Coordinates of C-alpha atoms and ligand atoms in Angstrom, one line a residue:
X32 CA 0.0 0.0 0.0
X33 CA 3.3 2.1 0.0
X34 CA 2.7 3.7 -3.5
X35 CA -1.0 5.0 -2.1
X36 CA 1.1 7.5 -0.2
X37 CA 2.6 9.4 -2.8
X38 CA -0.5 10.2 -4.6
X39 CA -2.7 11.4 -1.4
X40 CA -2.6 15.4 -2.2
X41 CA -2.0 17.0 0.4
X42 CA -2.6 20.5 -1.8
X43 CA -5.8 19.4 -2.7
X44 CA -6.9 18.6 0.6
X45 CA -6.3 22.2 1.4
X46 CA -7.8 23.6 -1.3
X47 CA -11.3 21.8 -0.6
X48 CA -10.5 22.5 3.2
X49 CA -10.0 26.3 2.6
X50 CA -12.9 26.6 -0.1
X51 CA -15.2 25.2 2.4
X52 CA -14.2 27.9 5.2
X53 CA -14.7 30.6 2.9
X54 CA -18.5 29.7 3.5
X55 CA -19.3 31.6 6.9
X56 CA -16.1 32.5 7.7
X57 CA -15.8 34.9 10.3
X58 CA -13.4 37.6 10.6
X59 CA -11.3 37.3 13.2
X60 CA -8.9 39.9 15.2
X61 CA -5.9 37.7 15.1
X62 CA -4.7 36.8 11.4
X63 CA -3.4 33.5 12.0
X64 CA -6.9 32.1 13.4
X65 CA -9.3 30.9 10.9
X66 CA -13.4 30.9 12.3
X67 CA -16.6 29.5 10.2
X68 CA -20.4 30.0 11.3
X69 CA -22.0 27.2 9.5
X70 CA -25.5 26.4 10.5
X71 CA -27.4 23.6 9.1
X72 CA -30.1 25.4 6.3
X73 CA -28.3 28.7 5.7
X74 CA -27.2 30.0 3.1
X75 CA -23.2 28.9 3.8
X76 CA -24.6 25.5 4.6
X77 CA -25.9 25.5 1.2
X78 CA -23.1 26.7 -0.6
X79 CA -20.6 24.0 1.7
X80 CA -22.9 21.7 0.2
X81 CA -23.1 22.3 -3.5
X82 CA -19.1 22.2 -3.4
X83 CA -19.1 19.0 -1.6
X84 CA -21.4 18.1 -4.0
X85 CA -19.3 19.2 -7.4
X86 CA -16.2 17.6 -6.3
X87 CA -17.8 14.4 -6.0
X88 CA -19.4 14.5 -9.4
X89 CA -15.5 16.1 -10.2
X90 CA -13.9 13.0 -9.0
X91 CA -16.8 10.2 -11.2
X92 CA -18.7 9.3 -7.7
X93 CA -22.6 9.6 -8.0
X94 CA -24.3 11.1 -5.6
X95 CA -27.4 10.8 -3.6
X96 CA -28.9 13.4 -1.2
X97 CA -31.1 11.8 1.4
X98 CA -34.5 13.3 2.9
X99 CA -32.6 14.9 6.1
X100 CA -29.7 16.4 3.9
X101 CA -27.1 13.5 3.9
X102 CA -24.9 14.0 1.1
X103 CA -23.3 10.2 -0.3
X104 CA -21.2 9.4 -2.9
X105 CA -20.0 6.3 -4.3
X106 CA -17.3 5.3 -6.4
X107 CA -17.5 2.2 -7.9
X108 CA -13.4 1.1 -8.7
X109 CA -12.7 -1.2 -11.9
X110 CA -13.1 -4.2 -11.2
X111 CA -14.6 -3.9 -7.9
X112 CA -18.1 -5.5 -7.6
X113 CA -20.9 -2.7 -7.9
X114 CA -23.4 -4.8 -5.6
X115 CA -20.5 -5.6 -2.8
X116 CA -21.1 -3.5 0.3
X117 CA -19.4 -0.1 0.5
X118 CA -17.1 1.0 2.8
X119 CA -18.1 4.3 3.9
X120 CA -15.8 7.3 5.4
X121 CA -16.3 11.1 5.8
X122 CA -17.8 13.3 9.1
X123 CA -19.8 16.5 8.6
X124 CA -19.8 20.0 7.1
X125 CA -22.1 22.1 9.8
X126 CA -20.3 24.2 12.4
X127 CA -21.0 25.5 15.7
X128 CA -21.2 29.5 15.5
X129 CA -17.9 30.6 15.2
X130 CA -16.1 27.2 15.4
X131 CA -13.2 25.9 13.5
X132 CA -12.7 25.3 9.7
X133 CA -11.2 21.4 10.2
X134 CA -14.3 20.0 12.9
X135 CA -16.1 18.3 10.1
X136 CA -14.6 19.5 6.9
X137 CA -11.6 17.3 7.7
X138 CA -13.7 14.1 8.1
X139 CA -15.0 15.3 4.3
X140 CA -12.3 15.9 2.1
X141 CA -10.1 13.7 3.6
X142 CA -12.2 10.8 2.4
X143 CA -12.7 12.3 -1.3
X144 CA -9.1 12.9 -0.5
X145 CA -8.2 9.0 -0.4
X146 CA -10.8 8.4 -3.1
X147 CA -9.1 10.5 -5.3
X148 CA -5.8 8.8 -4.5
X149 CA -7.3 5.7 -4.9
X150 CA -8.2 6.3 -8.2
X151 CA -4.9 8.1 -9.2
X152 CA -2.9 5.0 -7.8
X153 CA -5.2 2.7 -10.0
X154 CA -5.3 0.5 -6.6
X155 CA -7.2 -2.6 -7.0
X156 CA -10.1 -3.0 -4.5
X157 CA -13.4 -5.1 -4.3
X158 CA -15.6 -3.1 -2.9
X159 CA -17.1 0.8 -3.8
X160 CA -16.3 3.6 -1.7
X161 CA -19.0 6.0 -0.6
X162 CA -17.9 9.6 0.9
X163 CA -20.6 10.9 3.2
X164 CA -21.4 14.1 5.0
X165 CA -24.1 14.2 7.6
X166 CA -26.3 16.7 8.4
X167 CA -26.5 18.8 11.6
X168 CA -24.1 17.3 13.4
X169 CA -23.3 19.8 16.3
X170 CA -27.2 20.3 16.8
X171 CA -26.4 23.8 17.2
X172 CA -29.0 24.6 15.2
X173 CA -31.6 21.8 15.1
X174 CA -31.8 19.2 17.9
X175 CA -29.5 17.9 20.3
X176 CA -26.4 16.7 17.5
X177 CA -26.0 13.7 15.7
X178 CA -29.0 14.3 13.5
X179 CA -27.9 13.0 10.0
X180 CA -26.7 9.9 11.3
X181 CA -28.9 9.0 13.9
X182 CA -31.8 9.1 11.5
X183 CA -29.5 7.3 8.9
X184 CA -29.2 4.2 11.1
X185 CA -32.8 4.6 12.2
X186 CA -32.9 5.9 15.6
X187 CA -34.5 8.7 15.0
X188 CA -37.3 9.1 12.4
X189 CA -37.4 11.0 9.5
X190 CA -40.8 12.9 10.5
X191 CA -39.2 13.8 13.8
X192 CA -35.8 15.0 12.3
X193 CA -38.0 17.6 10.1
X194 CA -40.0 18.5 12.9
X195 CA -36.8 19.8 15.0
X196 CA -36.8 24.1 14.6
X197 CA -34.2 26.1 15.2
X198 CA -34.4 29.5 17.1
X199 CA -36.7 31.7 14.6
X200 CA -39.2 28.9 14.4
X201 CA -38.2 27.6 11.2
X202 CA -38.2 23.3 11.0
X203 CA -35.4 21.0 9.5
X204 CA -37.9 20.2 6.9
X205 CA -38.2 23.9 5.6
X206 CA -34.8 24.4 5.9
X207 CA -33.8 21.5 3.8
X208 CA -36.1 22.2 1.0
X209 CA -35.1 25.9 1.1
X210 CA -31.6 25.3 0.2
X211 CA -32.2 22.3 -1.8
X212 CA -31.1 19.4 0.5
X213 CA -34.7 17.7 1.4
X214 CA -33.6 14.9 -0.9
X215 CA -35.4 11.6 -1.8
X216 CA -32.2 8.8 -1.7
X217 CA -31.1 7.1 1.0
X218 CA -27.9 6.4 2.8
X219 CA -27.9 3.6 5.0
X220 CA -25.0 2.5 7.4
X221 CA -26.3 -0.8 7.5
X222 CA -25.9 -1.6 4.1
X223 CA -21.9 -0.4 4.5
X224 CA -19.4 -2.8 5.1
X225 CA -17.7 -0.8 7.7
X226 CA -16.9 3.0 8.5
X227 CA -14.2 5.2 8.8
X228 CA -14.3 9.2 10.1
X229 CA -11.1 11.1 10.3
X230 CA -11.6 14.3 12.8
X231 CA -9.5 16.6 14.9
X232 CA -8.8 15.4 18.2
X233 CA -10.2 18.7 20.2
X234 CA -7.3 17.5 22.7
X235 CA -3.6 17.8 23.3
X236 CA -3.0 13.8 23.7
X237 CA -1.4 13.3 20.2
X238 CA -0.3 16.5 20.5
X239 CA 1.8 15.8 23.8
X240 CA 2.6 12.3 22.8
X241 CA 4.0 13.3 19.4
X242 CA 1.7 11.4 17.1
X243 CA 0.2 12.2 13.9
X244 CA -2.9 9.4 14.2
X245 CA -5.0 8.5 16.9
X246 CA -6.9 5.2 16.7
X247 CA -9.8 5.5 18.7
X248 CA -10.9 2.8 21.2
X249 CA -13.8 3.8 22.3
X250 CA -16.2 6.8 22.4
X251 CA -17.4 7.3 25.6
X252 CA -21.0 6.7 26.9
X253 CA -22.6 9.3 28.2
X254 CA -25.3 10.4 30.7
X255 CA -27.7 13.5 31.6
X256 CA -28.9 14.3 35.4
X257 CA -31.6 17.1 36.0
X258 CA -31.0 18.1 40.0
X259 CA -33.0 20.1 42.3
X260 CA -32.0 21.4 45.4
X261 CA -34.6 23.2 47.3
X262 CA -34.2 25.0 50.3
X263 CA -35.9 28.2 51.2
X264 CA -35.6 31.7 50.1
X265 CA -35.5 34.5 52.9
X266 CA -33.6 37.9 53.4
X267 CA -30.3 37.8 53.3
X268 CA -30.2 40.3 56.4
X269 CA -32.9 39.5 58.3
X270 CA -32.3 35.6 58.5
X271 CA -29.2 34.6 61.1
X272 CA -26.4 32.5 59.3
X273 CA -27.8 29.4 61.7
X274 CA -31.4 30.0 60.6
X275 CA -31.2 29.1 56.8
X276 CA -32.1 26.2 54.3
X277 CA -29.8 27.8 51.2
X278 CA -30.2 26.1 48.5
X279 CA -27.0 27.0 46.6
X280 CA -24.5 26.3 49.6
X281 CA -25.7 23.3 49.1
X282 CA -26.1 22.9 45.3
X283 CA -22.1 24.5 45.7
X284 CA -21.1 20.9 47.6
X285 CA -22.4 19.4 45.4
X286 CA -20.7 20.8 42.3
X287 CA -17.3 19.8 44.2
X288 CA -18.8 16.0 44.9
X289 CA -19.2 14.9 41.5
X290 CA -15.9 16.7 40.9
X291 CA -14.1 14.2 43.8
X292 CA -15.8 11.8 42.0
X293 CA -15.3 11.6 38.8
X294 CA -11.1 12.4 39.8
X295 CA -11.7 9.0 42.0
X296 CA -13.5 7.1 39.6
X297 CA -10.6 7.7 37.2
X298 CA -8.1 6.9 38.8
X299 CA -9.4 3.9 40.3
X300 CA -10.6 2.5 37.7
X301 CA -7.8 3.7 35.3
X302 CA -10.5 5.2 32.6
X303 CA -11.5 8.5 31.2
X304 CA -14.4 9.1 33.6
X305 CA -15.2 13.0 33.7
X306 CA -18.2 14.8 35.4
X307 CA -19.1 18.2 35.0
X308 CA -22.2 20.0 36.8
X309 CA -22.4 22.5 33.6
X310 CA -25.5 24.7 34.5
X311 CA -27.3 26.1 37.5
X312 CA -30.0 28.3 37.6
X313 CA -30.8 29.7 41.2
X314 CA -33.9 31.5 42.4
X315 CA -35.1 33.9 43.2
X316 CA -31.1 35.1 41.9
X317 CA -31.3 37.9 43.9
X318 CA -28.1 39.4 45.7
X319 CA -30.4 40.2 49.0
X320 CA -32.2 37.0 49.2
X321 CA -30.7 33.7 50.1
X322 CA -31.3 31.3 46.9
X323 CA -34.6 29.2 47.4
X324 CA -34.1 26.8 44.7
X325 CA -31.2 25.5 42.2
X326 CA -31.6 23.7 39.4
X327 CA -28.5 22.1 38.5
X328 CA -27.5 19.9 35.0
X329 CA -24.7 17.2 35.1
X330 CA -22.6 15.6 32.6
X331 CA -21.3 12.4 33.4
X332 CA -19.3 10.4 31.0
X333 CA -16.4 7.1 30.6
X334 CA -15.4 4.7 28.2
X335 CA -16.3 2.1 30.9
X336 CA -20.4 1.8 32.3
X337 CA -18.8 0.5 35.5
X338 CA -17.5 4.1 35.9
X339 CA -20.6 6.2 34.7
X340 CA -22.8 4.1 37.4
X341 CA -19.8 5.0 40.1
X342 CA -20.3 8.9 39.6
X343 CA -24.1 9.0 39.4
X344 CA -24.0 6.6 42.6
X345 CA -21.9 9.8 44.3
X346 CA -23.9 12.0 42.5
X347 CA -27.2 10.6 44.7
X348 CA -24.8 9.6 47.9
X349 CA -24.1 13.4 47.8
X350 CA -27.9 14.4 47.7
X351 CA -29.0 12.3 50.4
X352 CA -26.2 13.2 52.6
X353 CA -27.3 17.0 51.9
X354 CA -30.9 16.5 52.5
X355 CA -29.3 15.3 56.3
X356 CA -26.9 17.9 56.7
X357 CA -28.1 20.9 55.2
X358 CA -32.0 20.2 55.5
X359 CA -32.7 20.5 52.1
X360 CA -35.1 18.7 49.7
X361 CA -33.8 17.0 46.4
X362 CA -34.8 15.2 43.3
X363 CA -32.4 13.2 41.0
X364 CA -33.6 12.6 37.4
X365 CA -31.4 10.9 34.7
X366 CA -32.9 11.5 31.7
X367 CA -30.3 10.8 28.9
X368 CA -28.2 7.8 28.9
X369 CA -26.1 6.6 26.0
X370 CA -23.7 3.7 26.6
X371 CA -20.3 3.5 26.0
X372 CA -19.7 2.8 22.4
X373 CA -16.4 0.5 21.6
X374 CA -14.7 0.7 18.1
X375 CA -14.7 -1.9 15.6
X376 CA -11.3 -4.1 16.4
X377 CA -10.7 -5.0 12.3
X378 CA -10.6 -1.5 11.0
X379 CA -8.8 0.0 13.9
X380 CA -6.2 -2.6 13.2
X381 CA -6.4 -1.6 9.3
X382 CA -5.9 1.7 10.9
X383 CA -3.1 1.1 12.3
X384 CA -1.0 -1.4 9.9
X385 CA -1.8 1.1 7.8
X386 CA 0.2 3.9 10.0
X387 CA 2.5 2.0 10.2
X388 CA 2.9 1.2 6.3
X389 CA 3.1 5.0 6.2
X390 CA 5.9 5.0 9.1
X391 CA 2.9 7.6 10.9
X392 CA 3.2 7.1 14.5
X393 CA -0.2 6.1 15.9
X394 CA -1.6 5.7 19.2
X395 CA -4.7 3.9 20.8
X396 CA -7.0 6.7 22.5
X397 CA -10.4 7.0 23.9
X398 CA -12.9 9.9 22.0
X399 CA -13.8 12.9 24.6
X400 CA -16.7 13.7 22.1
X401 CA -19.5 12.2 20.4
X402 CA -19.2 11.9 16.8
X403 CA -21.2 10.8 13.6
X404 CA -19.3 7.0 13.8
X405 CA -20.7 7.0 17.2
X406 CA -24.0 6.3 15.9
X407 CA -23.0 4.7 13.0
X408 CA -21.4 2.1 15.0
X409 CA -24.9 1.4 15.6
X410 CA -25.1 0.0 12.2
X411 CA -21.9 -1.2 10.8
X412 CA -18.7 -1.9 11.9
X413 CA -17.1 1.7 12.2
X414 CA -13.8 3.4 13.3
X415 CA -12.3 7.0 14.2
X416 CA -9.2 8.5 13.7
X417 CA -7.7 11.7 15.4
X418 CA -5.4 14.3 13.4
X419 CA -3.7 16.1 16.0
X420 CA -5.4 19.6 17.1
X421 CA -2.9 22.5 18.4
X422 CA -3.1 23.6 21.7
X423 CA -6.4 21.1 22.1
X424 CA -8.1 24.1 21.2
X425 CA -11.9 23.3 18.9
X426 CA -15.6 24.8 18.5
X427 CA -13.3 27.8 18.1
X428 CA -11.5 29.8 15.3
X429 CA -8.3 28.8 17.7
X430 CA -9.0 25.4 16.3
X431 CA -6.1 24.3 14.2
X432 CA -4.2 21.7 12.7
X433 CA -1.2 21.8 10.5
X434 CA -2.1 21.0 6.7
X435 CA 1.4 18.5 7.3
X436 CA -1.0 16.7 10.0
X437 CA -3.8 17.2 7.3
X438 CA -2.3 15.1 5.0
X439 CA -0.5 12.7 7.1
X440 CA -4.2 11.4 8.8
X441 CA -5.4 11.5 5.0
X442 CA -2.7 9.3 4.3
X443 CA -3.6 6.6 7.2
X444 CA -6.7 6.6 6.6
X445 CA -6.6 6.3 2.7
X446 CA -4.5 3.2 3.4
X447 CA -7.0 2.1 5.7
X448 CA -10.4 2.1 3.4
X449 CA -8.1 0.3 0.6
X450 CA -7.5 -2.9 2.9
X451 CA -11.7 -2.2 4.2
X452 CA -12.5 -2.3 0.4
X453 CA -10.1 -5.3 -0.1
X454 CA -11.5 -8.8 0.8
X455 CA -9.2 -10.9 2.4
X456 CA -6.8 -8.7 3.6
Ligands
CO199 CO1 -17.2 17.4 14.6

C-alpha cells in the first residue's frame, strides 16, 4: 500500500478544506486564526454543500442526497463488484457559531481525499467507496447533535428529524427544502461494510505524545442528570447564618462531589471518567435573598459503564447526605443515557497497519466527544481516527491543525479504506 502515499494530495486537501471555510467564515482579530459559522439550512450551509457536492461528481462518484440532507457518494473502482457493500468514510460539514474550519470538513475531504488517491494510484479494490457528509451534526441549530446519522441508522425518524426548529421557528424540513437538501435517496449505514471518520482530536493527547494518528478505542457513553436542590428563600439580612435552608451552599457541595468523584473514579478504575455539573439556575437570583431553589445539570461520561454508574451513585450519595446535613429537599432525574460505544477491532487494526505502512506514529485513545461514527457504529462496523489539534483548542477559530498533520491522517486513513475495500486482507 506504500505507492497509495505518494498520490494522497496534500494541496488538494487544502484547497477543498479552505474553499469550504470561505462559506461563513468569520473575521477574526488575530490573522493567524481561521473561524466559520455554518449552520445547518443557511445560506453557507448551502453553498458548503453544493461544493461537496461538485467535487464528488468532479472525481466520477454519484451522488445521492437523502431526505434529512445527507450528502453520499459512491465510487465504484474497476473491477470492484458494484453490488459488494461499500465501505463508507467522511464526518460532517455544519459548524458550531464561530467554530473551526477542520471539525467536520476534515472528516470530508479527507475521504474524497483517499478516493481521489485511490483512483490516481489505479489501486485494486473489491468493494465501492462512498464519501458521506451528515447533516446537523453539532445540533447547534436543530436538535440535540447527531442528527444526520442517527436518523440514517434509524434511531430517530425522518418525521421527527423535520420536525426539530431552530431559534426563529423555522423546522429542518423547511430548511432543507429551502436550500435544496430535502432529498429523496437514501444512505444507510447498515448496508456499509464498515466505516471510517477522520476528525481533529479537540485535545492535546497526540499532540503531547508526538503522534500524527490516533486510533480511537472507544467513544465514551454518556449520561444527563436534572437536580434540584430546594431549600428556602428568605432575606439575606434579616435571617441569622444558623437559621437558613440555602439552596446553593448546598447545590455548591455538590458541584465539588461529582468533581471528587469523577477524579476517584478515574483513577481507580484507570479510565476516562469525567463529570461536570455544567449549568445552575438559582432563584429567586437575587443578591439580597438567600437562593430558594437550584436547578443544576450534570454531565457524566467514561469509556467504561462501570464508571458512569460510580459517579451517578456519588452523584445521589451526595444528595442524600445533603438532604441530612443541610435540610434540604432533592430530586435526582437521569434523563439521557447513551452507553459506551467500543470501536470496531478489524478497521482499527487496518488503521493502524496502515500507519505503520506510512511509518505515521499512531496511538490507541479513547474519544472525549461524540461523533457521527458513534451512531454509525450502531449500524456497521465503524472506526475514528484523530489528526492532532494545536493547543487542544476546537468549537473555536483557535482550532487548528497543520495542513502536514492534514495530509499525514489523510494518508492513514486512505491506506486504511483500501484494505476495508479489499476482501481478504
Ligand atoms: Co465534529
Amino acid at each position: 500500500m506504500r505507492e497509495l502515499l505518494a498520490f494522497v494530495d496534500g494541496d488538494r486537501l487544502r484547497a477543498d478544506i479552505e474553499a469550504t471555510a470561505a462559506f461563513g467564515a468569520v473575521d477574526t482579530a488575530d490573522p493567524d486564526a481561521r473561524g466559520r459559522t455554518n449552520r445547518t439550512g443557511s445560506a453557507a450551509n448551502r453553498r458548503a454543500r453544493d461544493y461537496l457536492s461538485e467535487r464528488l461528481r468532479e472525481a466520477g462518484l454519484s451522488v445521492t442526497v437523502d431526505p434529512v440532507g445527507n450528502v453520499a457518494g459512491t465510487w465504484v473502482p474497476d473491477g470492484a463488484d458494484p453490488e459488494a457493500a461499500p465501505v463508507a468514510s467522511g464526518s460532517h460539514l455544519d459548524s458550531v457559531p464561530e467554530g473551526g474550519i477542520f471539525d467536520g470538513p476534515l472528516g470530508v475531504y479527507a475521504a474524497l481525499e483517499a478516493v481521489r488517491a485511490l483512483q490516481d494510484a489505479e489501486v485494486d479494490l473489491d468493494r465501492p467507496v462512498t464519501v458521506v457528509s451528515f447533516t446537523e451534526e453539532e445540533g447547534a441549530t436543530f436538535g440535540d447533535g447527531l442528527v444526520g446519522s442517527s436518523v440514517a441508522t434509524g434511531a430517530r425518524s425522518v418525521e421527527a428529524a423535520h420536525a426539530l426548529t431552530d431559534d426563529d421557528g423555522r423546522s429542518l424540513g423547511e430548511a432543507l427544502s429551502e436550500i435544496g437538501y430535502r432529498g429523496e435517496g437514501t444512505v444507510d449505514p447498515s448496508g456499509w461494510d464498515g466505516f471510517l471518520e477522520l476528525h481533529v482530536e479537540q485535545n492535546t493527547v497526540l499532540e503531547t505524545a508526538g503522534a500524527a494518528v490516533g486510533v480511537v478505542t472507544t467513544i465514551p457513553g454518556l449520561t444527563h442528570c436534572s437536580v434540584t436542590v430546594a431549600g428556602e428563600a428568605d432575606h439575606a439580612g434579616a435571617t441569622a447564618m444558623d437559621d437558613r435552608t440555602d439552596a446553593l451552599t448546598a447545590a455548591a457541595e455538590f458541584v465539588g462531589d461529582v468533581e471528587r468523584a469523577a477524579v476517584e473514579t478515574a483513577d481507580e478504575l484507570d479510565s476516562a471518567a469525567v463529570g461536570t455539573v455544567g449549568s445552575l439556575t438559582v432563584s429567586p437570583n437575587a443578591t439580597n435573598v438567600i437562593p430558594g431553589r437550584v436547578r443544576a445539570g450534570v454531565d457524566i461520561r467514561d469509556v467504561t459503564a462501570e464508571g458512569i454508574e460510580r459517579v451517578v451513585s456519588a452523584a445521589r450519595d451526595s444528595l442524600a447526605r445533603l438532604e441530612r446535613d443541610r435540610g434540604v429537599q432533592t430530586t435526582f432525574d437521569r434523563h439521557l443515557d447513551v452507553a459506551p460505544t467500543p470501536m470496531s477491532d478489524r478497521l482499527r487494526e487496518a488503521a493502524r497497519a496502515a500507519a505503520a505502512d506510512c511509518t505515521v506514529e499512531s496511538i490507541d485513545l479513547p474519544s472525549g466527544a461524540g461523533h457521527d461514527a458513534m451512531r454509525v457504529a450502531d449500524a456497521t462496523d465503524a472506526a475514528l481516527l484523530f489528526a492532532p489539534s494545536r493547543g487542544g483548542y476546537s468549537h473555536s477559530h483557535k482550532e487548528w491543525t497543520d495542513w502536514a498533520d492534514c495530509a499525514r491522517a489523510t494518508e492513514v486513513l486512505a491506506g486504511a479504506i483500501a484494505a476495508a475495500a479489499t476482501d481478504g486482507s
